Short mmCIF file of N, CA and C in Angstrom, two decimals:
data_model
loop_
_atom_site.label_atom_id
_atom_site.label_comp_id
_atom_site.label_asym_id
_atom_site.label_seq_id
_atom_site.Cartn_x
_atom_site.Cartn_y
_atom_site.Cartn_z
N LYS A 1 16.81 1.62 -7.18
CA LYS A 1 16.60 0.08 -7.31
C LYS A 1 15.47 -0.36 -7.99
N LYS A 2 15.68 -1.35 -8.82
CA LYS A 2 14.41 -1.80 -9.69
C LYS A 2 13.97 -3.08 -8.99
N ILE A 3 12.80 -3.34 -8.78
CA ILE A 3 12.20 -4.52 -8.13
C ILE A 3 11.56 -5.45 -9.17
N ASN A 4 11.40 -6.77 -8.75
CA ASN A 4 10.59 -7.66 -9.55
C ASN A 4 9.23 -7.17 -9.41
N THR A 5 8.53 -7.26 -10.61
CA THR A 5 7.07 -6.79 -10.53
C THR A 5 6.20 -8.05 -11.30
N ASP A 6 6.95 -9.09 -11.40
CA ASP A 6 6.21 -10.16 -12.18
C ASP A 6 5.67 -11.19 -11.10
N PHE A 7 4.71 -10.86 -10.49
CA PHE A 7 4.02 -11.60 -9.39
C PHE A 7 2.65 -11.38 -9.43
N GLN A 8 1.64 -12.38 -9.09
CA GLN A 8 0.42 -12.34 -9.02
C GLN A 8 -0.25 -11.96 -7.56
N LEU A 9 -1.34 -11.10 -7.62
CA LEU A 9 -1.91 -10.72 -6.26
C LEU A 9 -3.36 -10.60 -6.51
N LYS A 10 -4.00 -10.67 -5.44
CA LYS A 10 -5.55 -10.33 -5.55
C LYS A 10 -5.67 -8.84 -5.23
N ALA A 11 -6.62 -8.14 -5.97
CA ALA A 11 -6.82 -6.70 -5.66
C ALA A 11 -8.23 -6.36 -5.79
N VAL A 12 -8.63 -5.34 -5.00
CA VAL A 12 -9.98 -4.75 -5.18
C VAL A 12 -9.89 -3.34 -5.79
N GLN A 13 -10.47 -3.20 -6.92
CA GLN A 13 -10.41 -1.85 -7.68
C GLN A 13 -11.82 -1.48 -8.01
N ASN A 14 -12.26 -0.37 -7.74
CA ASN A 14 -13.54 0.09 -7.97
C ASN A 14 -14.61 -0.95 -7.51
N GLY A 15 -14.48 -1.53 -6.31
CA GLY A 15 -15.39 -2.42 -5.89
C GLY A 15 -15.37 -3.95 -6.53
N GLU A 16 -14.36 -4.19 -7.44
CA GLU A 16 -14.28 -5.49 -8.04
C GLU A 16 -13.06 -6.24 -7.52
N GLU A 17 -13.28 -7.49 -7.23
CA GLU A 17 -12.26 -8.35 -6.93
C GLU A 17 -11.54 -8.86 -8.15
N LYS A 18 -10.17 -8.89 -8.20
CA LYS A 18 -9.63 -9.41 -9.44
C LYS A 18 -8.24 -9.92 -9.04
N GLU A 19 -7.65 -10.80 -9.97
CA GLU A 19 -6.33 -11.24 -9.94
C GLU A 19 -5.54 -10.20 -10.84
N VAL A 20 -4.51 -9.87 -10.32
CA VAL A 20 -3.71 -8.86 -11.22
C VAL A 20 -2.12 -9.20 -11.01
N LYS A 21 -1.48 -9.02 -12.05
CA LYS A 21 0.05 -9.04 -11.93
C LYS A 21 0.37 -7.63 -11.38
N PHE A 22 1.47 -7.68 -10.46
CA PHE A 22 1.79 -6.30 -9.79
C PHE A 22 2.25 -5.39 -10.93
N SER A 23 2.75 -5.75 -11.91
CA SER A 23 3.37 -4.79 -12.99
C SER A 23 2.10 -4.01 -13.62
N ASP A 24 0.99 -4.79 -13.65
CA ASP A 24 -0.20 -4.11 -14.33
C ASP A 24 -0.71 -2.99 -13.49
N LEU A 25 -0.42 -3.00 -12.26
CA LEU A 25 -0.82 -1.85 -11.34
C LEU A 25 0.00 -0.47 -11.52
N LEU A 26 1.20 -0.74 -12.30
CA LEU A 26 2.34 0.36 -12.50
C LEU A 26 1.92 0.95 -13.78
N ASP A 27 0.66 1.25 -14.14
CA ASP A 27 0.38 1.97 -15.52
C ASP A 27 0.78 3.49 -15.48
N ARG A 28 1.09 3.94 -14.34
CA ARG A 28 1.75 5.23 -14.20
C ARG A 28 2.56 5.18 -12.81
N LYS A 29 3.25 6.22 -12.45
CA LYS A 29 4.01 6.28 -11.36
C LYS A 29 2.99 5.89 -10.12
N THR A 30 3.43 5.06 -9.20
CA THR A 30 2.44 4.57 -8.14
C THR A 30 3.08 4.53 -6.77
N ILE A 31 2.11 5.04 -5.83
CA ILE A 31 2.55 5.06 -4.30
C ILE A 31 1.92 3.64 -3.88
N VAL A 32 2.90 2.92 -3.28
CA VAL A 32 2.41 1.72 -2.62
C VAL A 32 2.76 1.81 -1.12
N SER A 33 1.46 1.77 -0.34
CA SER A 33 1.59 2.01 1.05
C SER A 33 1.23 0.70 1.71
N VAL A 34 2.19 0.23 2.65
CA VAL A 34 1.96 -1.13 3.29
C VAL A 34 1.52 -0.82 4.68
N TYR A 35 0.35 -1.58 4.98
CA TYR A 35 -0.14 -1.59 6.42
C TYR A 35 -0.50 -2.94 6.90
N MET A 36 -0.73 -3.21 8.06
CA MET A 36 -1.05 -4.48 8.57
C MET A 36 -2.40 -5.08 8.59
N LYS A 37 -3.31 -4.31 8.83
CA LYS A 37 -4.65 -5.01 8.97
C LYS A 37 -5.78 -3.90 8.79
N ASN A 38 -6.88 -4.29 8.16
CA ASN A 38 -8.08 -3.58 7.97
C ASN A 38 -8.74 -3.45 9.52
N ASN A 39 -9.35 -2.30 9.67
CA ASN A 39 -10.17 -2.09 10.88
C ASN A 39 -9.37 -2.15 12.11
N THR A 40 -8.08 -1.63 12.13
CA THR A 40 -7.33 -1.48 13.31
C THR A 40 -6.94 -0.03 13.42
N SER A 41 -6.90 0.59 14.50
CA SER A 41 -6.76 2.22 14.65
C SER A 41 -5.83 2.80 13.80
N SER A 42 -4.55 2.36 14.00
CA SER A 42 -3.50 3.11 13.29
C SER A 42 -3.38 2.76 11.69
N CYS A 43 -3.77 1.67 11.41
CA CYS A 43 -3.80 1.20 9.96
C CYS A 43 -5.03 2.16 9.31
N ASP A 44 -6.25 2.26 10.14
CA ASP A 44 -7.29 3.05 9.48
C ASP A 44 -6.79 4.42 9.25
N ARG A 45 -6.21 4.98 10.15
CA ARG A 45 -5.63 6.38 10.04
C ARG A 45 -4.87 6.54 8.74
N GLN A 46 -3.88 5.40 8.73
CA GLN A 46 -3.03 5.56 7.55
C GLN A 46 -3.78 5.43 6.33
N THR A 47 -4.68 4.62 6.01
CA THR A 47 -5.31 4.29 4.79
C THR A 47 -6.36 5.41 4.47
N LEU A 48 -7.10 6.00 5.52
CA LEU A 48 -8.05 7.03 5.28
C LEU A 48 -7.43 8.23 5.12
N ASP A 49 -6.30 8.46 5.67
CA ASP A 49 -5.58 9.78 5.25
C ASP A 49 -5.22 9.79 3.82
N LEU A 50 -4.86 8.58 3.27
CA LEU A 50 -4.53 8.40 1.82
C LEU A 50 -5.91 8.74 1.06
N ALA A 51 -6.94 8.15 1.51
CA ALA A 51 -8.29 8.21 0.71
C ALA A 51 -8.62 9.65 0.75
N GLU A 52 -8.49 10.37 1.74
CA GLU A 52 -8.80 11.81 1.88
C GLU A 52 -8.07 12.72 0.90
N HIS A 53 -6.92 12.26 0.48
CA HIS A 53 -5.97 13.01 -0.32
C HIS A 53 -5.70 12.43 -1.72
N SER A 54 -6.51 11.27 -1.99
CA SER A 54 -6.13 10.57 -3.18
C SER A 54 -6.44 11.46 -4.47
N ASP A 55 -7.29 12.51 -4.62
CA ASP A 55 -7.38 13.27 -5.57
C ASP A 55 -6.11 14.07 -5.98
N TRP A 56 -5.43 14.61 -4.81
CA TRP A 56 -4.17 15.29 -5.00
C TRP A 56 -3.15 14.37 -5.83
N PHE A 57 -2.98 13.21 -5.24
CA PHE A 57 -2.09 12.14 -5.91
C PHE A 57 -2.44 11.96 -7.36
N ASN A 58 -3.78 11.83 -7.49
CA ASN A 58 -4.24 11.50 -8.88
C ASN A 58 -3.94 12.55 -9.79
N ASN A 59 -4.17 13.72 -9.28
CA ASN A 59 -3.92 15.07 -10.21
C ASN A 59 -2.36 15.20 -10.42
N LYS A 60 -1.69 14.68 -9.59
CA LYS A 60 -0.14 14.64 -9.71
C LYS A 60 0.35 13.67 -10.72
N GLY A 61 -0.56 12.64 -11.19
CA GLY A 61 -0.23 11.73 -11.91
C GLY A 61 0.19 10.34 -11.29
N PHE A 62 -0.28 10.11 -10.14
CA PHE A 62 0.23 8.99 -9.35
C PHE A 62 -1.01 8.03 -8.95
N ASN A 63 -0.76 6.78 -9.25
CA ASN A 63 -1.80 5.73 -8.60
C ASN A 63 -1.50 5.70 -7.15
N VAL A 64 -2.43 5.22 -6.55
CA VAL A 64 -2.44 4.93 -4.99
C VAL A 64 -2.85 3.51 -4.80
N VAL A 65 -1.76 2.57 -4.32
CA VAL A 65 -2.24 1.22 -3.98
C VAL A 65 -1.93 1.02 -2.52
N ALA A 66 -2.64 0.27 -1.75
CA ALA A 66 -2.38 0.00 -0.47
C ALA A 66 -2.42 -1.49 -0.24
N VAL A 67 -1.36 -2.11 0.41
CA VAL A 67 -1.13 -3.46 0.66
C VAL A 67 -1.22 -3.97 2.08
N SER A 68 -2.02 -5.00 2.19
CA SER A 68 -1.91 -5.64 3.55
C SER A 68 -2.20 -7.23 3.43
N LYS A 69 -2.19 -7.93 4.51
CA LYS A 69 -2.32 -9.41 4.34
C LYS A 69 -3.94 -9.81 4.20
N ASP A 70 -4.70 -8.89 4.54
CA ASP A 70 -6.27 -9.04 4.45
C ASP A 70 -6.64 -9.70 3.12
N GLY A 71 -7.70 -10.46 3.05
CA GLY A 71 -8.25 -11.09 1.97
C GLY A 71 -9.11 -10.18 1.14
N SER A 72 -9.35 -10.50 -0.25
CA SER A 72 -10.20 -9.61 -0.92
C SER A 72 -11.59 -9.34 -0.50
N ARG A 73 -12.21 -10.21 0.13
CA ARG A 73 -13.47 -9.87 0.72
C ARG A 73 -13.33 -8.73 1.74
N SER A 74 -12.46 -8.94 2.74
CA SER A 74 -12.18 -7.96 3.62
C SER A 74 -11.91 -6.58 3.10
N HIS A 75 -11.14 -6.55 2.02
CA HIS A 75 -10.73 -5.40 1.31
C HIS A 75 -11.92 -4.62 0.65
N LYS A 76 -12.83 -5.53 0.03
CA LYS A 76 -13.99 -5.03 -0.59
C LYS A 76 -14.88 -4.33 0.41
N ASN A 77 -15.23 -4.99 1.54
CA ASN A 77 -16.03 -4.39 2.68
C ASN A 77 -15.42 -3.18 3.19
N TYR A 78 -14.07 -3.19 3.43
CA TYR A 78 -13.25 -2.18 4.13
C TYR A 78 -13.49 -0.88 3.23
N ALA A 79 -13.23 -1.05 1.82
CA ALA A 79 -13.38 0.05 0.85
C ALA A 79 -14.75 0.76 0.92
N LYS A 80 -15.78 -0.21 0.83
CA LYS A 80 -17.12 0.10 0.80
C LYS A 80 -17.38 1.07 2.18
N LYS A 81 -17.06 0.45 3.30
CA LYS A 81 -17.30 1.05 4.56
C LYS A 81 -16.77 2.51 4.75
N TYR A 82 -15.49 2.73 4.20
CA TYR A 82 -14.81 3.83 4.39
C TYR A 82 -14.78 4.76 3.10
N GLY A 83 -15.45 4.26 1.99
CA GLY A 83 -15.17 5.09 0.79
C GLY A 83 -13.77 5.26 0.12
N ILE A 84 -13.05 4.07 0.33
CA ILE A 84 -11.78 4.15 -0.21
C ILE A 84 -11.70 3.84 -1.70
N ASN A 85 -11.24 4.83 -2.47
CA ASN A 85 -11.46 4.80 -3.90
C ASN A 85 -10.03 4.49 -4.76
N TYR A 86 -9.10 3.90 -4.02
CA TYR A 86 -7.89 3.58 -4.57
C TYR A 86 -7.84 1.99 -4.41
N THR A 87 -6.73 1.43 -5.09
CA THR A 87 -6.64 -0.03 -4.99
C THR A 87 -6.04 -0.62 -3.69
N LEU A 88 -6.75 -1.59 -3.13
CA LEU A 88 -6.37 -2.37 -2.12
C LEU A 88 -5.86 -3.83 -2.50
N VAL A 89 -4.65 -4.14 -2.09
CA VAL A 89 -4.12 -5.46 -2.55
C VAL A 89 -3.79 -6.46 -1.50
N SER A 90 -4.37 -7.65 -1.65
CA SER A 90 -4.10 -8.51 -0.54
C SER A 90 -2.74 -9.44 -0.89
N ASP A 91 -1.97 -9.38 0.18
CA ASP A 91 -0.62 -9.99 -0.04
C ASP A 91 -0.30 -10.90 1.26
N PRO A 92 -1.04 -11.90 1.46
CA PRO A 92 -0.82 -12.85 2.48
C PRO A 92 0.47 -13.51 2.60
N ASP A 93 1.10 -13.65 1.47
CA ASP A 93 2.35 -14.34 1.29
C ASP A 93 3.58 -13.45 1.12
N TYR A 94 3.43 -12.06 1.42
CA TYR A 94 4.31 -11.09 1.41
C TYR A 94 5.25 -10.96 0.13
N LYS A 95 4.63 -11.11 -1.07
CA LYS A 95 5.43 -11.09 -2.21
C LYS A 95 5.88 -9.62 -2.43
N PHE A 96 5.07 -8.64 -2.09
CA PHE A 96 5.56 -7.32 -2.32
C PHE A 96 6.58 -6.93 -1.43
N ALA A 97 6.56 -7.33 -0.11
CA ALA A 97 7.71 -7.04 0.97
C ALA A 97 8.90 -7.88 0.63
N GLU A 98 8.85 -8.99 -0.02
CA GLU A 98 10.13 -9.78 -0.51
C GLU A 98 10.56 -9.03 -1.66
N ALA A 99 9.76 -8.61 -2.69
CA ALA A 99 10.44 -7.72 -3.78
C ALA A 99 10.98 -6.49 -3.36
N THR A 100 10.60 -5.92 -2.39
CA THR A 100 11.25 -4.58 -1.90
C THR A 100 12.06 -4.80 -0.76
N ASP A 101 12.36 -6.12 -0.49
CA ASP A 101 13.39 -6.30 0.61
C ASP A 101 12.95 -5.53 1.91
N SER A 102 11.61 -5.65 2.25
CA SER A 102 11.20 -4.89 3.44
C SER A 102 10.47 -5.89 4.43
N ILE A 103 10.91 -7.12 4.63
CA ILE A 103 10.41 -7.95 5.75
C ILE A 103 11.26 -7.76 6.84
N VAL A 104 10.71 -7.52 8.08
CA VAL A 104 11.46 -6.95 9.28
C VAL A 104 10.93 -7.90 10.37
N ASP A 105 11.79 -7.98 11.48
CA ASP A 105 11.46 -8.63 12.82
C ASP A 105 10.36 -7.70 13.45
N LYS A 106 9.37 -8.35 14.09
CA LYS A 106 8.52 -7.48 14.81
C LYS A 106 8.13 -8.15 16.17
N GLN A 107 7.65 -7.50 16.98
CA GLN A 107 7.19 -8.07 18.37
C GLN A 107 6.02 -7.62 18.72
N MET A 108 4.97 -8.73 19.20
CA MET A 108 3.74 -8.29 19.68
C MET A 108 3.33 -9.34 20.67
N TYR A 109 2.82 -8.83 21.91
CA TYR A 109 2.52 -9.62 23.04
C TYR A 109 3.62 -10.64 23.45
N GLY A 110 4.91 -10.06 23.34
CA GLY A 110 6.09 -10.84 23.73
C GLY A 110 6.47 -11.86 22.74
N LYS A 111 5.87 -11.99 21.69
CA LYS A 111 6.27 -13.05 20.54
C LYS A 111 7.07 -12.16 19.51
N THR A 112 8.18 -12.82 19.02
CA THR A 112 8.78 -12.29 17.90
C THR A 112 8.51 -12.93 16.55
N PHE A 113 8.22 -12.28 15.48
CA PHE A 113 7.85 -13.03 14.12
C PHE A 113 8.25 -11.90 12.97
N THR A 114 8.28 -12.36 11.79
CA THR A 114 8.63 -11.46 10.83
C THR A 114 7.37 -11.11 10.01
N GLY A 115 7.57 -9.84 9.18
CA GLY A 115 6.45 -9.42 8.54
C GLY A 115 6.87 -8.25 7.80
N PRO A 116 5.88 -7.76 6.91
CA PRO A 116 6.36 -6.51 6.09
C PRO A 116 6.39 -5.20 7.16
N SER A 117 7.39 -4.44 6.78
CA SER A 117 7.53 -3.12 7.56
C SER A 117 6.48 -2.13 7.12
N ARG A 118 5.88 -1.31 7.91
CA ARG A 118 4.96 -0.26 7.77
C ARG A 118 5.65 0.71 6.97
N SER A 119 5.73 0.60 5.65
CA SER A 119 6.53 1.63 4.98
C SER A 119 5.69 1.92 3.57
N ALA A 120 6.21 2.88 2.80
CA ALA A 120 5.66 3.21 1.50
C ALA A 120 6.67 3.50 0.46
N PHE A 121 6.30 3.21 -0.82
CA PHE A 121 7.24 3.26 -1.75
C PHE A 121 6.60 4.09 -2.94
N VAL A 122 7.45 4.83 -3.64
CA VAL A 122 6.96 5.50 -4.90
C VAL A 122 7.71 4.74 -6.03
N ILE A 123 7.03 4.13 -6.82
CA ILE A 123 7.54 3.25 -7.78
C ILE A 123 7.19 3.66 -9.26
N ASP A 124 8.22 3.68 -10.15
CA ASP A 124 7.97 4.04 -11.41
C ASP A 124 7.41 2.90 -12.36
N THR A 125 6.93 3.18 -13.57
CA THR A 125 6.32 2.29 -14.16
C THR A 125 7.17 1.00 -14.66
N ASP A 126 8.46 1.05 -14.52
CA ASP A 126 9.20 -0.04 -14.91
C ASP A 126 9.76 -0.70 -13.61
N GLY A 127 9.11 -0.34 -12.55
CA GLY A 127 9.56 -1.01 -11.20
C GLY A 127 10.67 -0.38 -10.53
N THR A 128 11.06 0.74 -10.96
CA THR A 128 12.19 1.35 -10.16
C THR A 128 11.67 2.10 -9.14
N ILE A 129 12.27 1.87 -7.83
CA ILE A 129 11.79 2.51 -6.66
C ILE A 129 12.48 4.08 -6.69
N LEU A 130 11.54 4.96 -6.76
CA LEU A 130 12.01 6.40 -6.94
C LEU A 130 12.31 7.01 -5.58
N ALA A 131 11.49 6.54 -4.46
CA ALA A 131 11.61 7.10 -3.08
C ALA A 131 10.93 6.10 -2.07
N THR A 132 11.29 6.24 -0.90
CA THR A 132 10.71 5.31 0.19
C THR A 132 10.48 6.03 1.39
N VAL A 133 9.39 5.77 2.06
CA VAL A 133 9.09 6.18 3.61
C VAL A 133 9.37 4.88 4.27
N GLU A 134 10.43 4.97 5.02
CA GLU A 134 10.88 3.57 5.82
C GLU A 134 9.92 3.28 7.01
N LYS A 135 9.54 4.40 7.61
CA LYS A 135 8.65 4.27 8.79
C LYS A 135 7.48 5.31 8.71
N ILE A 136 6.33 4.89 8.28
CA ILE A 136 5.23 5.62 8.16
C ILE A 136 4.78 6.31 9.46
N ASP A 137 4.43 7.66 9.30
CA ASP A 137 3.69 8.39 10.26
C ASP A 137 2.20 8.22 10.06
N THR A 138 1.58 7.40 10.82
CA THR A 138 0.07 7.02 10.52
C THR A 138 -0.73 8.31 10.50
N LYS A 139 -0.33 9.29 11.29
CA LYS A 139 -1.25 10.50 11.66
C LYS A 139 -1.02 11.45 10.47
N ALA A 140 0.00 11.40 9.72
CA ALA A 140 0.37 12.28 8.68
C ALA A 140 0.93 11.69 7.43
N HIS A 141 0.35 10.67 7.10
CA HIS A 141 0.79 9.79 6.00
C HIS A 141 0.78 10.45 4.58
N ALA A 142 -0.28 11.13 4.29
CA ALA A 142 -0.60 11.85 3.06
C ALA A 142 0.42 12.90 3.09
N GLU A 143 0.46 13.66 4.09
CA GLU A 143 1.40 14.94 4.15
C GLU A 143 2.89 14.49 3.81
N GLU A 144 3.34 13.36 4.41
CA GLU A 144 4.71 12.95 4.25
C GLU A 144 5.08 12.48 2.88
N LEU A 145 3.90 11.88 2.16
CA LEU A 145 4.10 11.51 0.73
C LEU A 145 4.01 12.61 0.04
N LYS A 146 3.17 13.66 0.26
CA LYS A 146 3.26 14.83 -0.76
C LYS A 146 4.43 15.44 -0.74
N ALA A 147 5.20 15.67 0.38
CA ALA A 147 6.36 16.25 0.58
C ALA A 147 7.42 15.51 -0.11
N LEU A 148 7.19 14.03 -0.21
CA LEU A 148 8.25 13.35 -0.83
C LEU A 148 8.20 13.42 -2.32
N ILE A 149 6.81 13.36 -2.84
CA ILE A 149 6.61 13.58 -4.25
C ILE A 149 7.15 14.93 -4.68
N GLU A 150 6.76 15.91 -4.11
CA GLU A 150 7.21 17.35 -4.49
C GLU A 150 8.71 17.49 -4.50
N SER A 151 9.56 16.52 -3.79
CA SER A 151 11.04 16.49 -3.77
C SER A 151 11.63 15.71 -4.87
N LEU A 152 10.69 15.08 -5.65
CA LEU A 152 11.32 14.21 -6.74
C LEU A 152 11.78 14.98 -7.89
#
């Protein structure tokens, strides 16, 4: 499935806040990992696991991008605090989740709401989804993605 990549987002790359078109992030095959919020236990496990293995993905020819609704300032501080060396994208309007048709119903504290699923996508430079992890294992996120990439 090919997705729409023609939308603007704010990103933090190499400590710099910038406005980017999503398609510009796809200068090579890209892993996009969706998480909910910076500085929360399961999300931190997910993002830090990727940071720990980002060299492996880079050596295989893949960019790593993590997407949440946090703002650029939060992402900048988060990357600095944890030494995250891949791109963090702010998507408060769920543009990426809409493009990938991954908005789901969620429940928290007895309330139901919609939001992006905690999922990951391997996307080619033209916006074609090559593979998907529909429900991320936060404790073994890098391993599940490595296995997925090796299977492509």
